PDB file of C-alpha atoms in Angstrom:
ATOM      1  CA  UNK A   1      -5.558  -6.335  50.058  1.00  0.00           C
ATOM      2  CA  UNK A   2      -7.251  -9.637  49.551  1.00  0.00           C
ATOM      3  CA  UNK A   3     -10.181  -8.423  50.851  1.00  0.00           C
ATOM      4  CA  UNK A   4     -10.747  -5.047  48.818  1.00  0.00           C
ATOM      5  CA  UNK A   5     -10.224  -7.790  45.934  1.00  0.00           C
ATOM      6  CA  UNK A   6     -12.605  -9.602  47.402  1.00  0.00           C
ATOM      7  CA  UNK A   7     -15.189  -7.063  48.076  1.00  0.00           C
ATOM      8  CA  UNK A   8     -14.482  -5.604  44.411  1.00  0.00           C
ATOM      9  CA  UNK A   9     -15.575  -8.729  43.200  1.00  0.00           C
ATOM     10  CA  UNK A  10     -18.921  -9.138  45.603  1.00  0.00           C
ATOM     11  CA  UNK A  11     -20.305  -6.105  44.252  1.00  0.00           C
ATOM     12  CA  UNK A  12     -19.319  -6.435  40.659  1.00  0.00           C
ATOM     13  CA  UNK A  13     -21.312  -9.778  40.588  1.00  0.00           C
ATOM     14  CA  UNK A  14     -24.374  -8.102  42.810  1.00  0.00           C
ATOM     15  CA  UNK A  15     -24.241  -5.192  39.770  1.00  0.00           C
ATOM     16  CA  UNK A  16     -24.104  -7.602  37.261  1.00  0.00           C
ATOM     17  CA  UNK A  17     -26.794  -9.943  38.751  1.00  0.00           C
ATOM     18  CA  UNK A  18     -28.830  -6.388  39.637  1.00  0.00           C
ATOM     19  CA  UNK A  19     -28.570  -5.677  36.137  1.00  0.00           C
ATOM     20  CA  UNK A  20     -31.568  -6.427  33.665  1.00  0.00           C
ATOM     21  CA  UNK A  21     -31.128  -8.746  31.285  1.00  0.00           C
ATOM     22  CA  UNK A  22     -30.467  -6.960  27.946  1.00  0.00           C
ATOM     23  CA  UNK A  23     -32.986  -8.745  25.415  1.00  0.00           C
ATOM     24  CA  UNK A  24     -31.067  -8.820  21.921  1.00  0.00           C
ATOM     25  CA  UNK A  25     -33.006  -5.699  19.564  1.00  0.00           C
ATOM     26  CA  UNK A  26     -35.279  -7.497  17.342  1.00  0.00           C
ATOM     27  CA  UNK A  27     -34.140  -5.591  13.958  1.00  0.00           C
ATOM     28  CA  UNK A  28     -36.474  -5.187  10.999  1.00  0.00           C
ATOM     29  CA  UNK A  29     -36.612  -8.130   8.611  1.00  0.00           C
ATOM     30  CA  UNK A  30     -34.696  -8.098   5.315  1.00  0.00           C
ATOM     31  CA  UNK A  31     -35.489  -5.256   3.438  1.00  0.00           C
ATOM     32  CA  UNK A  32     -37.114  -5.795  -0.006  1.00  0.00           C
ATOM     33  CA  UNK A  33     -34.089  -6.378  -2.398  1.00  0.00           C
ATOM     34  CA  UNK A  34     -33.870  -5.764  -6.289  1.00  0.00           C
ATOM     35  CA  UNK A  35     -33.157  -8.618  -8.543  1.00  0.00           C
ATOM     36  CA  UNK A  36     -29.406  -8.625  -8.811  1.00  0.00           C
ATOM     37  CA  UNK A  37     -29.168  -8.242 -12.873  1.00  0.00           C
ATOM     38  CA  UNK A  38     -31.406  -4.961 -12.540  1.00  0.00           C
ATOM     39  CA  UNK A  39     -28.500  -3.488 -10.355  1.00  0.00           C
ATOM     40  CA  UNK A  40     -26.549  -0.572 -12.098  1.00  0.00           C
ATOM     41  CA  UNK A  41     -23.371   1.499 -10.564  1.00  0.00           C
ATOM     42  CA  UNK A  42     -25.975   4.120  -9.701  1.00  0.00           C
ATOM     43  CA  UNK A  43     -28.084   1.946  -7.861  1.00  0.00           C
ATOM     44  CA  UNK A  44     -28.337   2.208  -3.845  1.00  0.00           C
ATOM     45  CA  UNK A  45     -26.563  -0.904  -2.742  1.00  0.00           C
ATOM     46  CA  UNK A  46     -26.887   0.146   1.150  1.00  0.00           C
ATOM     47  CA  UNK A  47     -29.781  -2.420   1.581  1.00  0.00           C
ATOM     48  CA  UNK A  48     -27.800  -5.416   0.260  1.00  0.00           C
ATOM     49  CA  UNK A  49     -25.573  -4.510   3.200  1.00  0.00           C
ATOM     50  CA  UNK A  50     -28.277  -5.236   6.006  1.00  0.00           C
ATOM     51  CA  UNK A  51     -27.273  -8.197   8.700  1.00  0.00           C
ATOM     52  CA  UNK A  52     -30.199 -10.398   7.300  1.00  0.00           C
ATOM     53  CA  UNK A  53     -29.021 -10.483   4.043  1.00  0.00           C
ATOM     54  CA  UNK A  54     -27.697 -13.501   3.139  1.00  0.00           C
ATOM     55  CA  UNK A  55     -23.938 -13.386   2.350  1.00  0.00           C
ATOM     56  CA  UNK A  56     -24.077 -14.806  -1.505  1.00  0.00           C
ATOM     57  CA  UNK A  57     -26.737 -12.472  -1.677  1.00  0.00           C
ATOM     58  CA  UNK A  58     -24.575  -9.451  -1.054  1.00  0.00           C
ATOM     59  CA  UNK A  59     -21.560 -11.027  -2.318  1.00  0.00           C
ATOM     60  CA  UNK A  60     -23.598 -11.413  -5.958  1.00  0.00           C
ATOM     61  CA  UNK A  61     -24.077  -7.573  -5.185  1.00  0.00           C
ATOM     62  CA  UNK A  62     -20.943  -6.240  -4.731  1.00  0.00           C
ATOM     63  CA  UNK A  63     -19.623  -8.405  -7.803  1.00  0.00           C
ATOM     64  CA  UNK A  64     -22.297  -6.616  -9.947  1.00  0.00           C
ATOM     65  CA  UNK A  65     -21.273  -3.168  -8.430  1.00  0.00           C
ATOM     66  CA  UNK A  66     -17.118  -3.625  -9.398  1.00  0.00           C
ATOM     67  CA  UNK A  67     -17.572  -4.879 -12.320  1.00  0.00           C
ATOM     68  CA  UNK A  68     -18.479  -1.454 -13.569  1.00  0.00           C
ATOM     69  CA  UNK A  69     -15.628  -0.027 -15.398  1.00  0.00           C
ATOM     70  CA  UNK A  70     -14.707   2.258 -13.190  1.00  0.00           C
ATOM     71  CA  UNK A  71     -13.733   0.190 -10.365  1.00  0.00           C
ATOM     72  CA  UNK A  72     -11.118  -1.427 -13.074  1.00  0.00           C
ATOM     73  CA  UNK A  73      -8.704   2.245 -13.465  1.00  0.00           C
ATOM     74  CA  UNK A  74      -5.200   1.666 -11.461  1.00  0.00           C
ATOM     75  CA  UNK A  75      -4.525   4.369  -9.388  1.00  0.00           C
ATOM     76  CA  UNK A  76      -1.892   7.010 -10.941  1.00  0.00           C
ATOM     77  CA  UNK A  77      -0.838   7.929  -7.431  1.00  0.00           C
ATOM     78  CA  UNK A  78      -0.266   4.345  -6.474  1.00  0.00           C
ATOM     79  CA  UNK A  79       3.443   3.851  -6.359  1.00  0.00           C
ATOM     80  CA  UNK A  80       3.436   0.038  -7.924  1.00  0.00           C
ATOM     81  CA  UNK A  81       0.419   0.499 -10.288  1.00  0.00           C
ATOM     82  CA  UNK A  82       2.479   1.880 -13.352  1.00  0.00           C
ATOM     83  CA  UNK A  83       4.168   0.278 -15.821  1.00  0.00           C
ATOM     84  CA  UNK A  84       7.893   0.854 -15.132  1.00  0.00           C
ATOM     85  CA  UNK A  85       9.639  -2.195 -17.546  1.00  0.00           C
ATOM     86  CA  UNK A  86       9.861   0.421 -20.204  1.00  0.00           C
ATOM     87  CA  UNK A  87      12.091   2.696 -21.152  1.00  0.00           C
ATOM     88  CA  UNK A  88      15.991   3.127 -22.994  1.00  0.00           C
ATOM     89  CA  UNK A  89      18.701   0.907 -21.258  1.00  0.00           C
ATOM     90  CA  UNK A  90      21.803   2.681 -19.524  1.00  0.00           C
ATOM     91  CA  UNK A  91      24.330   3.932 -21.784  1.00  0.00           C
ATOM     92  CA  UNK A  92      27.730   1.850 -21.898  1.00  0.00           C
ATOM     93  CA  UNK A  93      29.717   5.499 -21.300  1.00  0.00           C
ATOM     94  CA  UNK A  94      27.154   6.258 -17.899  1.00  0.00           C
ATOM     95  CA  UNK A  95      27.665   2.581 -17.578  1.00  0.00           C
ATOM     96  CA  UNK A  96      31.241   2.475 -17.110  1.00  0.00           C
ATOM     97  CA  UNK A  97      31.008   5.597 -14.233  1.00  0.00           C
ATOM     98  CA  UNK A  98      29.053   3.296 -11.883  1.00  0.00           C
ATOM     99  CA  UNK A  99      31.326   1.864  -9.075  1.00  0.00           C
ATOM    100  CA  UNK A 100      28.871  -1.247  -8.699  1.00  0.00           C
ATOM    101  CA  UNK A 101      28.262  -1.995 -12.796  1.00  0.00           C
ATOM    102  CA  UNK A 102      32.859  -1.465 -12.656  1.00  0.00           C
ATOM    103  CA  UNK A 103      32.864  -4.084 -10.158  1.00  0.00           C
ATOM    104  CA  UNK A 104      29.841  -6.849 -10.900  1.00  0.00           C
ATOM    105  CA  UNK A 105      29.520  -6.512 -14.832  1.00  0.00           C
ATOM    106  CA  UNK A 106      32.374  -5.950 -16.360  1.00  0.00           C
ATOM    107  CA  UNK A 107      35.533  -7.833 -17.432  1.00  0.00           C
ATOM    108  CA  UNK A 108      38.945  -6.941 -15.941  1.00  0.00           C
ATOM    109  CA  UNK A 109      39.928  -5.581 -19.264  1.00  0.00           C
ATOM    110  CA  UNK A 110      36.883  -3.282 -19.230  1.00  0.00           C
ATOM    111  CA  UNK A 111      37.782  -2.575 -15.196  1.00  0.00           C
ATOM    112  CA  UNK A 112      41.176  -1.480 -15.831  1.00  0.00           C
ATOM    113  CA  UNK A 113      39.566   1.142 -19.301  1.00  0.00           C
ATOM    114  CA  UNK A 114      37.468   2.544 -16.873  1.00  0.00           C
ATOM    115  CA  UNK A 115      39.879   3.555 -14.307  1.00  0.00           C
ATOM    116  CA  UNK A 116      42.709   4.992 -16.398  1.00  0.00           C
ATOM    117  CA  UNK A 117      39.246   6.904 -17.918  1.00  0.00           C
ATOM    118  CA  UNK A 118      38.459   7.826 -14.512  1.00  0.00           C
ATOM    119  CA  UNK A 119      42.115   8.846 -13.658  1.00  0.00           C
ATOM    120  CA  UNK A 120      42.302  10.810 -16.537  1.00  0.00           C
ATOM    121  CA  UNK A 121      39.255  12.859 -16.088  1.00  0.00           C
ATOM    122  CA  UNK A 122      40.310  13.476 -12.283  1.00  0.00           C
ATOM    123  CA  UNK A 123      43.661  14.550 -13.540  1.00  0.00           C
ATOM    124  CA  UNK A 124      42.055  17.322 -16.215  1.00  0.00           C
ATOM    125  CA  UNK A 125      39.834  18.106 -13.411  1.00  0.00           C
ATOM    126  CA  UNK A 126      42.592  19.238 -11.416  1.00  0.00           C
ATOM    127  CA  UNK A 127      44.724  20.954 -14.115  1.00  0.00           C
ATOM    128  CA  UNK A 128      41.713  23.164 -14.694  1.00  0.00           C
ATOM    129  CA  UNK A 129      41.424  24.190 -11.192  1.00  0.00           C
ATOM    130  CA  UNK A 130      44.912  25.146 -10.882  1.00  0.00           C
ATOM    131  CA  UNK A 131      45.458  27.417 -14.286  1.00  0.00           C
ATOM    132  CA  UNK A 132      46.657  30.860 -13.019  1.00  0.00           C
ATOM    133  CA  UNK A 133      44.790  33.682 -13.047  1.00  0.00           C
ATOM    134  CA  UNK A 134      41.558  31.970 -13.185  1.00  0.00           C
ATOM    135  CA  UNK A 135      39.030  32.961  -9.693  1.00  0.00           C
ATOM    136  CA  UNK A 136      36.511  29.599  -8.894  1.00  0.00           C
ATOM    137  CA  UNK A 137      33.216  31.424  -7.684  1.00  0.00           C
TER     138      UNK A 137
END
């Protein structure tokens, strides 16, 4: 096994020696650039994006391109991009029918309302369902 290792690596560093060396492409020079305050959101700002340009060059560029308006409109599908502070509070009656607001927010006094409440609403719940004569669909 050593030696198909071995022989693997012979001729993968014969292939690689056989192999010309790959000169790096001599691209075409910088293209001719507009001055950056003549840019508009319509202009074509593919050139600015060319390897040779310099990088404050094309960072100058895409400043100038998103600072158009348009760029600076949230999302409305975005899930955090509304404003969602707004709006009326709970109501203290819906208030009192949450187990967690029963348990963290209020008082014992307020505890103790809410469960005869509850109790009370079960219990007319239940004399309703039991009234003869009457057929739940």
């Amino acid at each position: 096994m050593a030696d198909e290792k071995e022989a693997f690596l012979l001729r993968w560093s014969r292939l690689k020696r056989e192999q010309p060396a790959e000169k790096p492409a001599e691209s075409a020079p910088a293209p001719a650039l507009p001055p950056v305050e003549s840019l508009t959101p319509e202009s074509d700002f593919t050139d600015f994006m060319h390897p040779k340009v310099k990088e404050e060059l094309r960072r100058l560029a895409l400043k100038k391109l998103f600072s158009d308006p348009h760029f600076n409109l949230p999302d409305p599908f975005e899930a955090y991009s509304g404003e969602w502070t707004g709006g009326e509070p709970i109501p203290p009656e819906l208030m009192a029918t949450l187990n967690q607001a029963r348990s963290i927010l209020f008082t014992e006094e307020e505890k103790k309302a809410a469960d005869e409440r509850d109790a009370a609403e079960k219990l007319q719940g239940e004399a309703e369902q039991d009234e003869p004569g009457r057929q739940d669909t």
